[in-house]
mmCIF file of C-alpha atoms in Angstrom:
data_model
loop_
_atom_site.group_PDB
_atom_site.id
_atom_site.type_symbol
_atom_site.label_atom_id
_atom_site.label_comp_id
_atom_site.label_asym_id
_atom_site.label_seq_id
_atom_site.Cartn_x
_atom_site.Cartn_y
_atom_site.Cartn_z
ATOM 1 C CA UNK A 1460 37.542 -2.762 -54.679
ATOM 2 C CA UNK A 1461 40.861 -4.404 -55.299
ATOM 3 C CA UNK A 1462 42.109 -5.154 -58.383
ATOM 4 C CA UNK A 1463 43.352 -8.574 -59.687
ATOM 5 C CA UNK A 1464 46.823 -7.609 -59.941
ATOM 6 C CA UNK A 1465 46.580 -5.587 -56.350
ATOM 7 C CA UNK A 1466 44.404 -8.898 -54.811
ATOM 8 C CA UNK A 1467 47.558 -11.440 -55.804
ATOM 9 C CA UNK A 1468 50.058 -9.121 -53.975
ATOM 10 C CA UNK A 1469 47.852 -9.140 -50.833
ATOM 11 C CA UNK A 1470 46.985 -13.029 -50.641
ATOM 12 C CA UNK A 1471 51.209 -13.577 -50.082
ATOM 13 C CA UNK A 1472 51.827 -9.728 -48.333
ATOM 14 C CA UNK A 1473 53.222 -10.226 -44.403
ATOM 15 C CA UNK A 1474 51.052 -7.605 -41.795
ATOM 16 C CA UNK A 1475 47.351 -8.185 -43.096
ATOM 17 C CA UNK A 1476 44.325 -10.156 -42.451
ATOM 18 C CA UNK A 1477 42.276 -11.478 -45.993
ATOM 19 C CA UNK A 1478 39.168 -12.862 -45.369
ATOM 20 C CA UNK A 1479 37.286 -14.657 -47.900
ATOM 21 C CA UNK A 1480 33.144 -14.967 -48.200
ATOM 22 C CA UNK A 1481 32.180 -18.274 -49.513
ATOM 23 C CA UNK A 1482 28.647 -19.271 -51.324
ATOM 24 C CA UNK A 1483 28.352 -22.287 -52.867
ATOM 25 C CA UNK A 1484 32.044 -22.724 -53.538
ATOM 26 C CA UNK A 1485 32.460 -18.857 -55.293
ATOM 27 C CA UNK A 1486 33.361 -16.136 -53.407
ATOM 28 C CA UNK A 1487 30.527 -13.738 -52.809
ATOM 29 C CA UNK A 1488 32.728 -11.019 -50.454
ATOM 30 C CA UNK A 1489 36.067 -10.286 -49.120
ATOM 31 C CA UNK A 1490 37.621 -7.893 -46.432
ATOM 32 C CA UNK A 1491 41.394 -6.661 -46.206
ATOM 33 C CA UNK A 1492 42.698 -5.674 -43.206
ATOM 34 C CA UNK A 1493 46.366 -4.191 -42.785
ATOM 35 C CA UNK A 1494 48.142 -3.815 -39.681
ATOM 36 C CA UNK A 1495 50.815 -1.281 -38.993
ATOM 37 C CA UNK A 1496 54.003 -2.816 -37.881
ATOM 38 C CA UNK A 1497 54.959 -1.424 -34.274
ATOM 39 C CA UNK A 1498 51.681 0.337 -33.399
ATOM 40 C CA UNK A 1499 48.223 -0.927 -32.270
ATOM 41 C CA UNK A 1500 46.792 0.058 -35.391
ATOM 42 C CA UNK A 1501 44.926 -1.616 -37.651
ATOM 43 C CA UNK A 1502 42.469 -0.155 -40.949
ATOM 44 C CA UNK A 1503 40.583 -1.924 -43.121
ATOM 45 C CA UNK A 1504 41.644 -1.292 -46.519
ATOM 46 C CA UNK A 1505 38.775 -2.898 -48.893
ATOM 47 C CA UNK A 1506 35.660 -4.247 -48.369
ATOM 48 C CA UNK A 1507 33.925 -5.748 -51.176
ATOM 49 C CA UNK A 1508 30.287 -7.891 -52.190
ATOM 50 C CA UNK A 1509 29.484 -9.037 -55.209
ATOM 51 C CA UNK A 1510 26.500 -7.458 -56.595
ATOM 52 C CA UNK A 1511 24.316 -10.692 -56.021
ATOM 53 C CA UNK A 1512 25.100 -10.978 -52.639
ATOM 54 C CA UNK A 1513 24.502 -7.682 -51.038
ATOM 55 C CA UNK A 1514 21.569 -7.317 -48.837
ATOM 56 C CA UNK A 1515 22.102 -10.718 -47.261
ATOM 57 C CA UNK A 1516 24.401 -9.039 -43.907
ATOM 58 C CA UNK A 1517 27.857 -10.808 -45.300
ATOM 59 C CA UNK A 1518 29.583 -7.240 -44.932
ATOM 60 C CA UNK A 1519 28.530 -6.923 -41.484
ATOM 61 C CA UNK A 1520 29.578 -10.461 -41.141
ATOM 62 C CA UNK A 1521 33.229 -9.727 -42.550
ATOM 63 C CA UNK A 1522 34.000 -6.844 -40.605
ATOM 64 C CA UNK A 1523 32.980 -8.664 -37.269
ATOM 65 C CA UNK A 1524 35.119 -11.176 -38.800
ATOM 66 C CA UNK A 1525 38.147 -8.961 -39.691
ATOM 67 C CA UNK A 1526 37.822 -6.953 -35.533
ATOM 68 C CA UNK A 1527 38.034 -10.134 -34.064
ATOM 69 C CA UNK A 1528 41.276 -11.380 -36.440
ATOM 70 C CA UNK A 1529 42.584 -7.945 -35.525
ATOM 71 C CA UNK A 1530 41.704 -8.415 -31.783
ATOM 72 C CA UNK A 1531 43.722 -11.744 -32.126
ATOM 73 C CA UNK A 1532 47.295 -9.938 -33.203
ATOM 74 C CA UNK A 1533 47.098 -7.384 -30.587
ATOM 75 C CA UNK A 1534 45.469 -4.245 -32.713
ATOM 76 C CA UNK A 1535 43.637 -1.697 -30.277
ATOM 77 C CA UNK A 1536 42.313 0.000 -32.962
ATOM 78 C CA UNK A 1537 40.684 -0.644 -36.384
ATOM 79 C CA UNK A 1538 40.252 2.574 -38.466
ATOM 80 C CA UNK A 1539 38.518 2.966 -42.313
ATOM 81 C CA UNK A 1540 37.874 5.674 -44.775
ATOM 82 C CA UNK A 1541 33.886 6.047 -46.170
ATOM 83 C CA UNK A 1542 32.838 8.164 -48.743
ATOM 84 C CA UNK A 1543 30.564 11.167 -47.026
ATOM 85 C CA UNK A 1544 27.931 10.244 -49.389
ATOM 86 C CA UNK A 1545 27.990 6.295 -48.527
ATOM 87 C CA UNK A 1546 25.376 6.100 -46.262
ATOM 88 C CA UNK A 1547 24.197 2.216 -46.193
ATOM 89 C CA UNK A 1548 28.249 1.467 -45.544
ATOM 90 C CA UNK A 1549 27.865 4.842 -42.620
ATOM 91 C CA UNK A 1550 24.747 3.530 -41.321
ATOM 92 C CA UNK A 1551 26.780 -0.431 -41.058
ATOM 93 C CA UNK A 1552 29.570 1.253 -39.714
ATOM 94 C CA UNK A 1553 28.095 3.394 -37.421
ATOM 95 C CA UNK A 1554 25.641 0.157 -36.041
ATOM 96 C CA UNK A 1555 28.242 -1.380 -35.032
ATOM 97 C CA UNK A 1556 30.069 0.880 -33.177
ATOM 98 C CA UNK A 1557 32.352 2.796 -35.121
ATOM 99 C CA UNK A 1558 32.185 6.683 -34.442
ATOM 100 C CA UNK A 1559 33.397 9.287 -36.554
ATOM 101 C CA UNK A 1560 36.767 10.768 -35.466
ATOM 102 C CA UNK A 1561 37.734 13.348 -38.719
ATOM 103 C CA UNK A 1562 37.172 14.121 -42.367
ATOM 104 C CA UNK A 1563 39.693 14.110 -45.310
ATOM 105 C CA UNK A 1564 38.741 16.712 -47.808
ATOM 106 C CA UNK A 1565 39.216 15.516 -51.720
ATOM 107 C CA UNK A 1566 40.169 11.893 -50.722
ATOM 108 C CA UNK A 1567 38.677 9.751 -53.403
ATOM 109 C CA UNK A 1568 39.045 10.178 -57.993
ATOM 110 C CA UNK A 1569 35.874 11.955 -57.833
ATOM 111 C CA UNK A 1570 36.843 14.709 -55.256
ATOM 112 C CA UNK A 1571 34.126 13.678 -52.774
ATOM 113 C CA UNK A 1572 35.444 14.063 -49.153
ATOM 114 C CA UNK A 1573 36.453 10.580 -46.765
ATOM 115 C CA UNK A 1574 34.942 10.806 -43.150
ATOM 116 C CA UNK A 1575 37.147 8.695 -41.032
ATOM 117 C CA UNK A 1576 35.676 6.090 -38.225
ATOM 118 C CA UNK A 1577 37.310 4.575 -35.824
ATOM 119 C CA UNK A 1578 36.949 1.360 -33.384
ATOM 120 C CA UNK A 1579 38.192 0.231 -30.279
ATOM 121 C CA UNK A 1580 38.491 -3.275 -30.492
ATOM 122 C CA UNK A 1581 39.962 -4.639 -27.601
ATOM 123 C CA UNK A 1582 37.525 -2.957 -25.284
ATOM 124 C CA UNK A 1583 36.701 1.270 -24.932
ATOM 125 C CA UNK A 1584 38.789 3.896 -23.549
ATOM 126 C CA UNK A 1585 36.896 7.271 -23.158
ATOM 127 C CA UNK A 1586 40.118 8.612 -22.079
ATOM 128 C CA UNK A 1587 41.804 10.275 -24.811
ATOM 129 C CA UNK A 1588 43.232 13.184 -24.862
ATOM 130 C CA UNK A 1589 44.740 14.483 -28.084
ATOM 131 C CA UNK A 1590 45.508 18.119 -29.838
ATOM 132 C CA UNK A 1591 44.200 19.153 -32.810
ATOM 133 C CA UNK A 1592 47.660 18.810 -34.635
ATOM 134 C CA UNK A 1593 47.885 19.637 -38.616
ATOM 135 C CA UNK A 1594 49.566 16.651 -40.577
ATOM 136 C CA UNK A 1595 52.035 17.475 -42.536
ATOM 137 C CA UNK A 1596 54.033 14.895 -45.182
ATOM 138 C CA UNK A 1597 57.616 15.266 -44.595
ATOM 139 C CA UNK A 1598 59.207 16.615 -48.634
ATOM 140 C CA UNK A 1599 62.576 14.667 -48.354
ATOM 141 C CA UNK A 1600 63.741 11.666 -46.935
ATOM 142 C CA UNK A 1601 65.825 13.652 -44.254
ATOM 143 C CA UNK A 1602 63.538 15.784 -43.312
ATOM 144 C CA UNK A 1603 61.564 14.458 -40.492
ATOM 145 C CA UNK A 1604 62.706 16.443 -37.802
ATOM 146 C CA UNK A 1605 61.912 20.146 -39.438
ATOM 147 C CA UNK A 1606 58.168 18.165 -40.539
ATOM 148 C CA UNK A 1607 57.758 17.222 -36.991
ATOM 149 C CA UNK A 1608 58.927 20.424 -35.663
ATOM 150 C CA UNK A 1609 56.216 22.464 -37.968
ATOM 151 C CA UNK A 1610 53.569 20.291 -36.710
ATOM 152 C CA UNK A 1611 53.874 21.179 -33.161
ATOM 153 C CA UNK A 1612 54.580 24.663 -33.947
ATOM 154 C CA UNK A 1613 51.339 24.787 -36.269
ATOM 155 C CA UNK A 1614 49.925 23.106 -33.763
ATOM 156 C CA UNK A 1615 50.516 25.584 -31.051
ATOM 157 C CA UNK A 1616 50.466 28.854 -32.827
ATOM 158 C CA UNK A 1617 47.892 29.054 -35.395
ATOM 159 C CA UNK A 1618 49.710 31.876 -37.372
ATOM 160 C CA UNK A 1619 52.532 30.207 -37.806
ATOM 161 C CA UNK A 1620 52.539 28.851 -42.066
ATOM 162 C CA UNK A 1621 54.614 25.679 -42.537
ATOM 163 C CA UNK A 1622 56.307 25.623 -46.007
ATOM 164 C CA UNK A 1623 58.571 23.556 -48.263
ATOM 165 C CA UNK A 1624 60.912 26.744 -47.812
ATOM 166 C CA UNK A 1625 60.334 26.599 -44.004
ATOM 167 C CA UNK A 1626 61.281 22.821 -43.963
ATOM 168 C CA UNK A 1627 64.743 23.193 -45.241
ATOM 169 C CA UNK A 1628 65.432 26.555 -43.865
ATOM 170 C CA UNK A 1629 65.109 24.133 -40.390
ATOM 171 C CA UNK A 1630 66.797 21.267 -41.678
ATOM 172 C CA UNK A 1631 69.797 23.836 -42.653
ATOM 173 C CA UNK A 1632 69.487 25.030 -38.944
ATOM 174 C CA UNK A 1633 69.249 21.782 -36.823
ATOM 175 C CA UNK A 1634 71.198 19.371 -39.217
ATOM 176 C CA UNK A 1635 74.297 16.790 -38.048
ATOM 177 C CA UNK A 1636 75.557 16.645 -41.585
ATOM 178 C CA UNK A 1637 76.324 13.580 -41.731
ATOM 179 C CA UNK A 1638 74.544 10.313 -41.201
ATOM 180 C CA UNK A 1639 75.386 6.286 -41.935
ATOM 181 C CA UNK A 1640 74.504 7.503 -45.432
ATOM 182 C CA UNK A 1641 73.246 10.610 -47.237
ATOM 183 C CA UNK A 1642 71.817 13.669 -45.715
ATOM 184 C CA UNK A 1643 72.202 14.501 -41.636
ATOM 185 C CA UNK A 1644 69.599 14.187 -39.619
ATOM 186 C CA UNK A 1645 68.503 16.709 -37.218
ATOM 187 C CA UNK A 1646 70.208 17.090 -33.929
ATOM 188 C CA UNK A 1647 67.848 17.443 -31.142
ATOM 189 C CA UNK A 1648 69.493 20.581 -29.918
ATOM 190 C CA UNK A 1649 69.174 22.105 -32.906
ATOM 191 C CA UNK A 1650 65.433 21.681 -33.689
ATOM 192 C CA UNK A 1651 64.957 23.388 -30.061
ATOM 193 C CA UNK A 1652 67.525 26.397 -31.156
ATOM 194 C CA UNK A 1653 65.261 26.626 -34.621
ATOM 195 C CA UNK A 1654 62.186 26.602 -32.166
ATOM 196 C CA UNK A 1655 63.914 29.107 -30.385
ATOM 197 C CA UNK A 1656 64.562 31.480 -33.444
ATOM 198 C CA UNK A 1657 60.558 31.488 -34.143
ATOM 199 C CA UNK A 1658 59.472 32.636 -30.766
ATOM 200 C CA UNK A 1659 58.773 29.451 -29.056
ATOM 201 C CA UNK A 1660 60.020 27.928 -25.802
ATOM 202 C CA UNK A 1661 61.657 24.771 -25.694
ATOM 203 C CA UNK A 1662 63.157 22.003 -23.234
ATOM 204 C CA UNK A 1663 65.456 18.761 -24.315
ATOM 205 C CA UNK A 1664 65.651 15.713 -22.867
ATOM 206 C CA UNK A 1665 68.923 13.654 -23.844
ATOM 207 C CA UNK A 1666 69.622 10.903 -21.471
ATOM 208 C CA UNK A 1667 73.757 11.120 -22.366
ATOM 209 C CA UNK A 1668 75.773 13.522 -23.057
ATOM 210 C CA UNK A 1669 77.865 12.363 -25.335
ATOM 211 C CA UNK A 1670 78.640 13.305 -29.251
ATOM 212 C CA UNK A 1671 75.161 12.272 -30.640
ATOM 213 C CA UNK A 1672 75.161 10.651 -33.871
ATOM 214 C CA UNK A 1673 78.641 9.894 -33.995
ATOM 215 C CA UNK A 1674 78.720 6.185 -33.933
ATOM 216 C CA UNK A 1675 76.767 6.018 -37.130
ATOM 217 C CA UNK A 1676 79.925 7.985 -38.909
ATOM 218 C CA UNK A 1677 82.261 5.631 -40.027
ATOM 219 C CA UNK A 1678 84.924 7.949 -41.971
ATOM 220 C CA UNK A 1679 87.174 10.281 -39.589
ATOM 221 C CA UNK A 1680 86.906 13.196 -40.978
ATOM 222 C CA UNK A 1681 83.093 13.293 -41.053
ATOM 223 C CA UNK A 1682 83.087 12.227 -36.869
ATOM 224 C CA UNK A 1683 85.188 15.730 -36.470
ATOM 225 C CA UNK A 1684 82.229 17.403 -38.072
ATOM 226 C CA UNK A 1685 79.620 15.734 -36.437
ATOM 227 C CA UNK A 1686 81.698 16.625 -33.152
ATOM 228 C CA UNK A 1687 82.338 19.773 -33.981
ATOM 229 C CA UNK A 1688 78.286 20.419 -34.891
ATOM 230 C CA UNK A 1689 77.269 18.531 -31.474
ATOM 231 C CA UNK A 1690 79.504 20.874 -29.190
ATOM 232 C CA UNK A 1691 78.553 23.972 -31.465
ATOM 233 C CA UNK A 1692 74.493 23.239 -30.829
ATOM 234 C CA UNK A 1693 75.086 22.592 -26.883
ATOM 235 C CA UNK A 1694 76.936 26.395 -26.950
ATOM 236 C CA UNK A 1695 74.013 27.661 -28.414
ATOM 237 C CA UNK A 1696 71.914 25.988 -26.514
ATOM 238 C CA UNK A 1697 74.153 27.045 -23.083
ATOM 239 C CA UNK A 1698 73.970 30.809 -24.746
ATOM 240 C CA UNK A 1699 70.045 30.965 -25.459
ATOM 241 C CA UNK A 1700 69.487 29.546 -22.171
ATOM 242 C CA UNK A 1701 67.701 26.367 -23.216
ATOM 243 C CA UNK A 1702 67.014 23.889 -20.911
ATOM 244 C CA UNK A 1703 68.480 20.874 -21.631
ATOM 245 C CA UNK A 1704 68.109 18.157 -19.210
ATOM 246 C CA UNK A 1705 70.914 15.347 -19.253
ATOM 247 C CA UNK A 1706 68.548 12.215 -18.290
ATOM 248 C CA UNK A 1707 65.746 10.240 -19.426
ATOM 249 C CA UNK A 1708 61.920 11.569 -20.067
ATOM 250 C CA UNK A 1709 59.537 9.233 -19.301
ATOM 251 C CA UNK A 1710 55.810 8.531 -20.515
ATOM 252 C CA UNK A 1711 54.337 10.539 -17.265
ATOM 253 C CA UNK A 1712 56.853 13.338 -17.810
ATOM 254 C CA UNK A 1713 55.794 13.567 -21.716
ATOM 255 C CA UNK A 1714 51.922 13.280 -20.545
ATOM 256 C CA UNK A 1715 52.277 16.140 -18.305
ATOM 257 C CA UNK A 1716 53.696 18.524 -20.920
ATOM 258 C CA UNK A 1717 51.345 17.532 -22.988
ATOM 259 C CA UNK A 1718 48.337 17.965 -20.843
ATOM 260 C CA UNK A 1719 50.446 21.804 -19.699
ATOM 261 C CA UNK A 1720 50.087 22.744 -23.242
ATOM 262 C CA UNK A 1721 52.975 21.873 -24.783
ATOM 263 C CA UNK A 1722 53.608 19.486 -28.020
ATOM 264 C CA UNK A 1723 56.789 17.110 -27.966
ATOM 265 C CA UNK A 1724 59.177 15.687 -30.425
ATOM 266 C CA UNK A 1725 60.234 12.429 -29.936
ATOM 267 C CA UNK A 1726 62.921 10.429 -31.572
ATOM 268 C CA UNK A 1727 62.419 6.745 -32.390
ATOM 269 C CA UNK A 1728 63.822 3.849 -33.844
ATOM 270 C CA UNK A 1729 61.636 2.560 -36.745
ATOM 271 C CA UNK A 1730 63.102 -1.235 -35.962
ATOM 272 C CA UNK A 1731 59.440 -2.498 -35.116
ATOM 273 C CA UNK A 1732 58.165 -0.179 -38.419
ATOM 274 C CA UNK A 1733 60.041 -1.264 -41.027
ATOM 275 C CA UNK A 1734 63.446 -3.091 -39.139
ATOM 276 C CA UNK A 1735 65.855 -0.443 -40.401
ATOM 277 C CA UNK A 1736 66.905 0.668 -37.383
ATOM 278 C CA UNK A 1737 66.752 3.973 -38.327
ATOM 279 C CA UNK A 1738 66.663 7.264 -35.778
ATOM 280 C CA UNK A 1739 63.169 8.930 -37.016
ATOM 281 C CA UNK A 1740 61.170 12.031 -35.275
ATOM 282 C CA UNK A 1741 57.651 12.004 -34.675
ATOM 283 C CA UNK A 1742 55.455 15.036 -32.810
ATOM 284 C CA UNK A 1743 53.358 13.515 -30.114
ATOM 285 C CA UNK A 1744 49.228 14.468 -30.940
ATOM 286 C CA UNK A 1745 47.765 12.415 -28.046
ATOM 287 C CA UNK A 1746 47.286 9.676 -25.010
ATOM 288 C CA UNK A 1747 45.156 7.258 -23.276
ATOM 289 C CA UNK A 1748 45.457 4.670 -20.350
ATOM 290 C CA UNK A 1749 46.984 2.170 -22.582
ATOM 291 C CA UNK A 1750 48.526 4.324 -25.762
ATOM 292 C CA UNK A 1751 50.637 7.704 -26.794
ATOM 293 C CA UNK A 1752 49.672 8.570 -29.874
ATOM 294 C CA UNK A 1753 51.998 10.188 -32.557
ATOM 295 C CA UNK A 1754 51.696 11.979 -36.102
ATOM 296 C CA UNK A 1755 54.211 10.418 -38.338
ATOM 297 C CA UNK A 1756 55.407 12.649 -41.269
ATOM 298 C CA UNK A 1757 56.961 10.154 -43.454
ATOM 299 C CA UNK A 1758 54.082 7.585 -45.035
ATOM 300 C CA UNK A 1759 55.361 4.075 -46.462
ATOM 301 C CA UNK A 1760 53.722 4.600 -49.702
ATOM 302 C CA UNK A 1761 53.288 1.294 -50.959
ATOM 303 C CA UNK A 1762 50.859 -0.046 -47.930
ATOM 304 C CA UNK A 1763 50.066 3.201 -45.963
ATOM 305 C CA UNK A 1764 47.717 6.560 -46.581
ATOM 306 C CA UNK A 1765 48.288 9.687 -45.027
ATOM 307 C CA UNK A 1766 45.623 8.717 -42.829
ATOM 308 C CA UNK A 1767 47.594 5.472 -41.401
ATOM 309 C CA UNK A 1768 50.296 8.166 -39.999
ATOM 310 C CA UNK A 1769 47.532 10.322 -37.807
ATOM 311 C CA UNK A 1770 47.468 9.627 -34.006
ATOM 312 C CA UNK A 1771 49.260 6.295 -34.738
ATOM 313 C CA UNK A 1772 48.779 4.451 -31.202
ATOM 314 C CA UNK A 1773 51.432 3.111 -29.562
ATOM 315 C CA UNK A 1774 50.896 0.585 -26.735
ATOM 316 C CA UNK A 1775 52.515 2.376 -23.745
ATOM 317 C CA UNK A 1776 54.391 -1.035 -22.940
ATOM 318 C CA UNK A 1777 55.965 -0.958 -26.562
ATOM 319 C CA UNK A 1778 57.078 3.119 -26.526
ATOM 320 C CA UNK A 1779 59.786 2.791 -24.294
ATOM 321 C CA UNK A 1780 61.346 0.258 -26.564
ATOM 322 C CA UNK A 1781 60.232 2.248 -29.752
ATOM 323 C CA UNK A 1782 61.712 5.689 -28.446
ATOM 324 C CA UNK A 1783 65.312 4.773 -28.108
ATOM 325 C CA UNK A 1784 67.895 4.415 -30.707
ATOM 326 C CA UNK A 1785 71.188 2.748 -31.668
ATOM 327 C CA UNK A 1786 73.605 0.608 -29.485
ATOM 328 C CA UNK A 1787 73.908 3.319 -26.850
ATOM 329 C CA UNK A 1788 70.339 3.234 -26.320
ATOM 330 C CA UNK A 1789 69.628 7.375 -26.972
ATOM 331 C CA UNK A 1790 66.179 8.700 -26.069
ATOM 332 C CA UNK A 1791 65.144 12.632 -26.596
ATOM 333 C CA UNK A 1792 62.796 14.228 -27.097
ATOM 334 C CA UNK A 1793 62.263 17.794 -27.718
ATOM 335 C CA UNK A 1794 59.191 19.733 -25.708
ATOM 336 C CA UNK A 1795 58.088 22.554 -27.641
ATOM 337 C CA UNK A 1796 55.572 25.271 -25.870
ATOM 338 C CA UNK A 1797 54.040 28.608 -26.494
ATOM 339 C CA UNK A 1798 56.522 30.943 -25.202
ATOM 340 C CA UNK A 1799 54.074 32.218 -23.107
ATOM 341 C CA UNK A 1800 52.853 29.416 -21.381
ATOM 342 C CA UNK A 1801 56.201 27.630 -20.501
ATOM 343 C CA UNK A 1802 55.687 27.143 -16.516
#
């Protein structure tokens, strides 16, 4: 349940659905939805009936309600959280076709585990495929591509232990330096040579082969680093005999190593996420017909859990807009496989 203070923010917040039962001019129920800006994805955040009205079907009511406002702006999905030991709310969820997809141990005060449901509300796709890929929350603002990068390499080699430690050591390895402002990112060479280092094999797609990052620079002596980073990472790269492949991937080329056994990193452009236009990496944890879906490690905490950032989907007609960056229009992505199973 919301409270007051949290209920005023969401009746003028953009990116949400509030829907309002109504008995004899009080309201007897509510239901907040919130949809994630450039994915498919929406979650229902609260669902509440006053104690005098329950047992009279307005939740079920609400939450038909709330699918069919989500339906209306676009939403594939609509996701919740339920406490394990909720079982009216299960049984409601679960009657009306929501199925069970995951658990989140210690979600709630109390300590009690969340099972997670899912629905497809635009109509049902049994076609997913997806990897069982570890989430991990990304410890600095800069360091999405060594979060990403730990994911798929959890996700392909069991025995491999992500760490706070691990994070920067990769950062330190794969870093530009510099950015617009702050901290470098991380080059996409330079995630695949820290890859390399830990045993996996690795391919890059980079559909130009010029100085990456560079236009975001705007002092001189900082470009000459960034240059001089960029040629040092495509040496190594020439050196350690990585693949790197000078042209765009495409959806059915990421698919394919995905369905071969690999895990890739993607960058994006969080324009449609948050419209800062900034270059972000995200590991790729499944598809359908109509989605990819992607594990983001950096949460926006003031409307999303750590939940909203699992196999986010995204509409295969909006990815190709969401996976290139800047005003030279860069895509990469960075394919990471066991090093045995590389074909």
């Amino acid at each position: 349940k919301l409270s007051r203070r949290s209920f005023r923010h969401w009746i003028t917040a953009e990116h949400r659905a509030l829907l309002v039962a109504d008995c004899a001019n009080a309201v007897a129920a509510y239901i907040l939805i919130i949809y994630h800006p450039g994915t498919r994805l929406a979650r229902i955040y609260s669902l509440a009936v006053a104690h005098q009205h329950r047992g009279m079907g307005i939740a079920k009511q609400l939450i038909l309600a709330g699918e069919q406002a989500a339906h209306d702006d676009g939403r594939l999905y609509l996701r919740l959280e339920v406490s394990v030991d909720n079982t009216p709310a299960i049984k409601l969820y679960e009657s009306l076709g929501y199925q069970k997809f995951g658990i989140y141990r210690d979600y709630y005060q109390d300590h009690k585990d969340a099972l997670r449901y899912q629905k497809r509300i635009r109509y049902y796709s049994d076609t997913l495929q997806h990897r069982s890929v570890h989430w991990l929350k990304q410890t600095t603002h800069f360091t999405c591509g060594p979060a990403a990068l730990m994911m798929a390499m959890h996700g392909l080699n069991r025995a491999y232990q992500p760490s706070q430690e691990e994070e920067i050591n990769i950062w330190r390895e794969a870093t530009t330096i510099f950015m617009t402002s702050g901290h470098g990112g991380c080059h996409p060479i330079g995630l695949a040579l820290a890859a390399k280092r830990r045993n996996f094999a690795v391919e890059v797609w980079i559909n130009q082969t010029s100085i990456l990052f560079i236009d975001g620079v705007r002092n001189e002596d900082k470009k000459q680093i960034v240059e001089l980073v960029d040629t040092g990472f495509k040496r190594q790269a020439e050196q350690q005999n990585i693949e790197v492949h000078y042209t765009n991937i495409t959806q059915n080329e990421l698919i394919n190593a995905f369905k071969a056994g690999a895990i890739p990193l993607i960058l994006i452009s969080t324009f449609l996420m948050d419209r800062k236009k900034a270059p972000h990496w995200v590991v790729m944890s499944g598809f359908d017909d109509d989605c990819l879906y992607m594990h983001d490690s950096d949460p926006d905490e003031r409307r999303q859990s750590e939940l909203d950032c699992q196999f986010i989907p995204i509409a295969r007609e909006d990815f190709d807009r969401m996976s290139c960056f800047g005003k030279n229009r860069l895509r990469t992505a960075v394919v990471i496989w066991p090093e045995a199973d590389k074909p």
